[in-house]
């Protein structure tokens, strides 16, 4: 009886491994590679945009913000309520030996509708040894698109950071809200 049980356990383990292999990548995909040394991510509830607006023609808004006070996540989560005033993003630190480098930031998201980009990109700089952040804040109703949103960072054409977030309709009864009771900013 014991050998039969062992054989069944091996079959079960093999089947389980195959099932895991066959699953699609999670919406919560996270990766970073050299020269990025650390990566944090999360949600910021009731965020008020800060920083200086600079042109970014390959974005829907035609601009991005740079600078401002360092961001602090209210919760480490990759589940984001699609709500005006909610922000989500990443904070990374690059190897100090890398110096200051130009990177390409890319945000991929579900369609906002006809005439809008589903992939937005802009150049930025990061400095080794210092935290660099990138985030997205919901400012307009058209941006409230549930689904998988991915924040990528490319250095010299190579992907060095990827973080996927699951943006959800906060009215869904089964949605987990990392910002319960958050005020609606208008």
Coordinates of C-alpha atoms in Angstrom, one line a residue:
X1 CA 0.0 0.0 0.0
X2 CA 2.8 2.4 0.8
X3 CA 4.4 2.2 -2.7
X4 CA 1.1 2.9 -4.4
X5 CA 0.5 6.0 -2.2
X6 CA 4.0 7.2 -3.1
X7 CA 3.3 6.7 -6.8
X8 CA 0.0 8.6 -6.5
X9 CA 1.7 11.5 -4.7
X10 CA 4.4 11.7 -7.4
X11 CA 1.6 11.8 -10.1
X12 CA -0.2 14.5 -8.1
X13 CA 3.0 16.5 -7.7
X14 CA 3.8 16.2 -11.5
X15 CA 0.3 17.2 -12.4
X16 CA 0.4 20.2 -10.0
X17 CA 3.7 21.3 -11.5
X18 CA 2.3 21.1 -15.0
X19 CA -0.8 23.1 -14.0
X20 CA 1.4 25.8 -12.5
X21 CA 3.6 25.9 -15.6
X22 CA 0.5 26.2 -17.9
X23 CA -0.9 29.2 -16.0
X24 CA -0.5 32.6 -17.6
X25 CA 1.7 35.1 -16.0
X26 CA 0.1 36.8 -13.0
X27 CA -1.2 40.3 -13.2
X28 CA 1.1 41.0 -10.3
X29 CA 4.2 40.3 -12.3
X30 CA 7.3 41.9 -10.7
X31 CA 10.9 41.9 -11.9
X32 CA 14.0 44.0 -11.7
X33 CA 17.6 43.3 -12.8
X34 CA 21.1 44.9 -12.7
X35 CA 21.8 47.7 -12.3
X36 CA 18.6 48.2 -10.3
X37 CA 19.3 47.0 -6.7
X38 CA 15.9 47.3 -5.1
X39 CA 12.3 47.8 -6.0
X40 CA 9.3 48.8 -3.8
X41 CA 5.7 49.3 -5.0
X42 CA 2.4 50.3 -3.7
X43 CA -0.7 52.5 -3.7
X44 CA -1.1 56.1 -2.5
X45 CA -4.6 57.0 -1.4
X46 CA -5.9 60.6 -2.0
X47 CA -2.7 61.7 -3.8
X48 CA -2.4 65.3 -4.8
X49 CA -0.1 65.6 -7.8
X50 CA 3.2 67.5 -7.3
X51 CA 6.3 68.3 -9.2
X52 CA 6.9 70.3 -12.4
X53 CA 5.1 69.5 -15.6
X54 CA 7.3 68.7 -18.5
X55 CA 6.3 67.9 -22.1
X56 CA 5.9 64.2 -22.9
X57 CA 4.3 64.0 -26.4
X58 CA 4.1 60.1 -26.3
X59 CA 1.6 60.2 -23.4
X60 CA -2.2 60.8 -23.4
X61 CA -1.9 64.0 -21.3
X62 CA 1.1 65.3 -23.4
X63 CA 3.0 65.9 -20.2
X64 CA 4.4 64.2 -17.1
X65 CA 5.5 65.5 -13.7
X66 CA 9.1 65.5 -12.4
X67 CA 10.3 66.3 -8.9
X68 CA 8.2 67.1 -5.9
X69 CA 8.4 65.5 -2.5
X70 CA 9.4 61.8 -2.3
X71 CA 6.4 59.5 -2.6
X72 CA 5.4 57.2 0.3
X73 CA 3.1 54.3 -0.3
X74 CA 0.1 54.0 2.0
X75 CA 0.0 50.3 1.3
X76 CA 2.2 47.7 -0.5
X77 CA -0.4 46.4 -2.9
X78 CA -0.7 45.7 -6.6
X79 CA -4.5 45.9 -6.4
X80 CA -5.5 49.4 -7.3
X81 CA -9.0 50.9 -7.0
X82 CA -9.9 52.9 -10.2
X83 CA -10.7 56.1 -8.3
X84 CA -9.9 59.7 -9.0
X85 CA -7.0 60.7 -6.6
X86 CA -5.6 57.3 -6.2
X87 CA -2.0 56.8 -7.3
X88 CA 0.2 53.7 -7.7
X89 CA 3.7 53.1 -8.7
X90 CA 7.3 52.0 -7.9
X91 CA 10.3 53.3 -6.1
X92 CA 13.7 51.9 -7.2
X93 CA 17.3 52.3 -6.4
X94 CA 20.0 51.8 -9.0
X95 CA 23.6 50.7 -8.2
X96 CA 25.6 53.9 -7.2
X97 CA 28.4 52.8 -9.7
X98 CA 25.9 53.3 -12.6
X99 CA 26.0 57.1 -12.1
X100 CA 23.2 59.2 -13.7
X101 CA 21.5 57.5 -16.6
X102 CA 18.7 58.2 -19.0
X103 CA 15.9 55.7 -19.0
X104 CA 12.6 55.2 -20.8
X105 CA 9.5 54.9 -18.7
X106 CA 6.7 53.0 -20.3
X107 CA 3.1 52.6 -19.0
X108 CA 0.9 50.0 -20.7
X109 CA -2.8 49.9 -19.8
X110 CA -6.2 48.9 -21.1
X111 CA -7.7 51.1 -23.8
X112 CA -9.2 54.4 -22.7
X113 CA -11.2 54.4 -26.0
X114 CA -10.7 55.5 -29.5
X115 CA -8.0 58.2 -30.0
X116 CA -6.1 57.3 -26.8
X117 CA -2.7 55.5 -26.5
X118 CA -2.6 52.2 -24.7
X119 CA 1.1 52.4 -24.2
X120 CA 2.7 55.7 -23.1
X121 CA 6.4 56.5 -22.8
X122 CA 8.8 59.3 -22.0
X123 CA 12.5 59.7 -21.2
X124 CA 13.6 60.3 -17.6
X125 CA 16.9 60.2 -15.6
X126 CA 17.7 58.1 -12.5
X127 CA 20.8 58.5 -10.3
X128 CA 22.6 55.5 -8.8
X129 CA 22.3 55.3 -5.0
X130 CA 19.3 57.6 -4.8
X131 CA 15.6 56.5 -4.8
X132 CA 13.8 57.2 -8.0
X133 CA 10.0 56.9 -8.3
X134 CA 7.5 56.6 -11.0
X135 CA 3.8 56.5 -10.5
X136 CA 0.5 57.0 -12.2
X137 CA -2.3 59.0 -10.6
X138 CA -5.9 58.9 -11.7
X139 CA -6.8 62.5 -12.5
X140 CA -9.5 62.1 -15.2
X141 CA -12.5 59.9 -15.6
X142 CA -11.3 58.5 -18.9
X143 CA -8.2 57.0 -17.1
X144 CA -10.3 54.7 -14.8
X145 CA -9.8 51.6 -17.0
X146 CA -9.9 48.3 -15.0
X147 CA -7.4 45.6 -16.0
X148 CA -3.7 45.0 -16.0
X149 CA -1.5 48.1 -16.0
X150 CA 2.3 47.6 -16.3
X151 CA 5.0 50.0 -15.4
X152 CA 8.3 49.3 -17.2
X153 CA 11.7 51.0 -17.1
X154 CA 14.2 50.5 -20.0
X155 CA 17.9 51.3 -19.8
X156 CA 19.9 51.3 -23.0
X157 CA 16.9 49.5 -24.7
X158 CA 16.9 46.7 -22.1
X159 CA 14.0 46.1 -19.7
X160 CA 15.4 46.6 -16.1
X161 CA 12.1 47.0 -14.2
X162 CA 8.6 45.6 -14.7
X163 CA 5.7 45.9 -12.2
X164 CA 2.2 44.9 -13.1
X165 CA -0.9 46.2 -11.2
X166 CA -4.5 45.0 -11.2
X167 CA -6.7 48.1 -11.5
X168 CA -10.2 47.2 -10.3
X169 CA -13.6 48.9 -10.3
X170 CA -14.0 49.9 -6.6
X171 CA -17.7 49.2 -6.7
X172 CA -17.2 45.5 -7.4
X173 CA -18.4 43.6 -4.3
X174 CA -15.4 41.3 -4.5
X175 CA -12.8 44.0 -5.1
X176 CA -10.1 44.3 -2.4
X177 CA -9.7 48.0 -1.7
X178 CA -6.3 49.1 -0.2
X179 CA -7.8 52.6 0.3
X180 CA -11.2 51.9 2.1
X181 CA -13.0 55.1 2.9
X182 CA -10.8 57.1 0.7
X183 CA -12.2 60.5 -0.2
X184 CA -13.1 61.2 -3.8
X185 CA -11.0 64.2 -5.0
X186 CA -12.5 66.3 -7.6

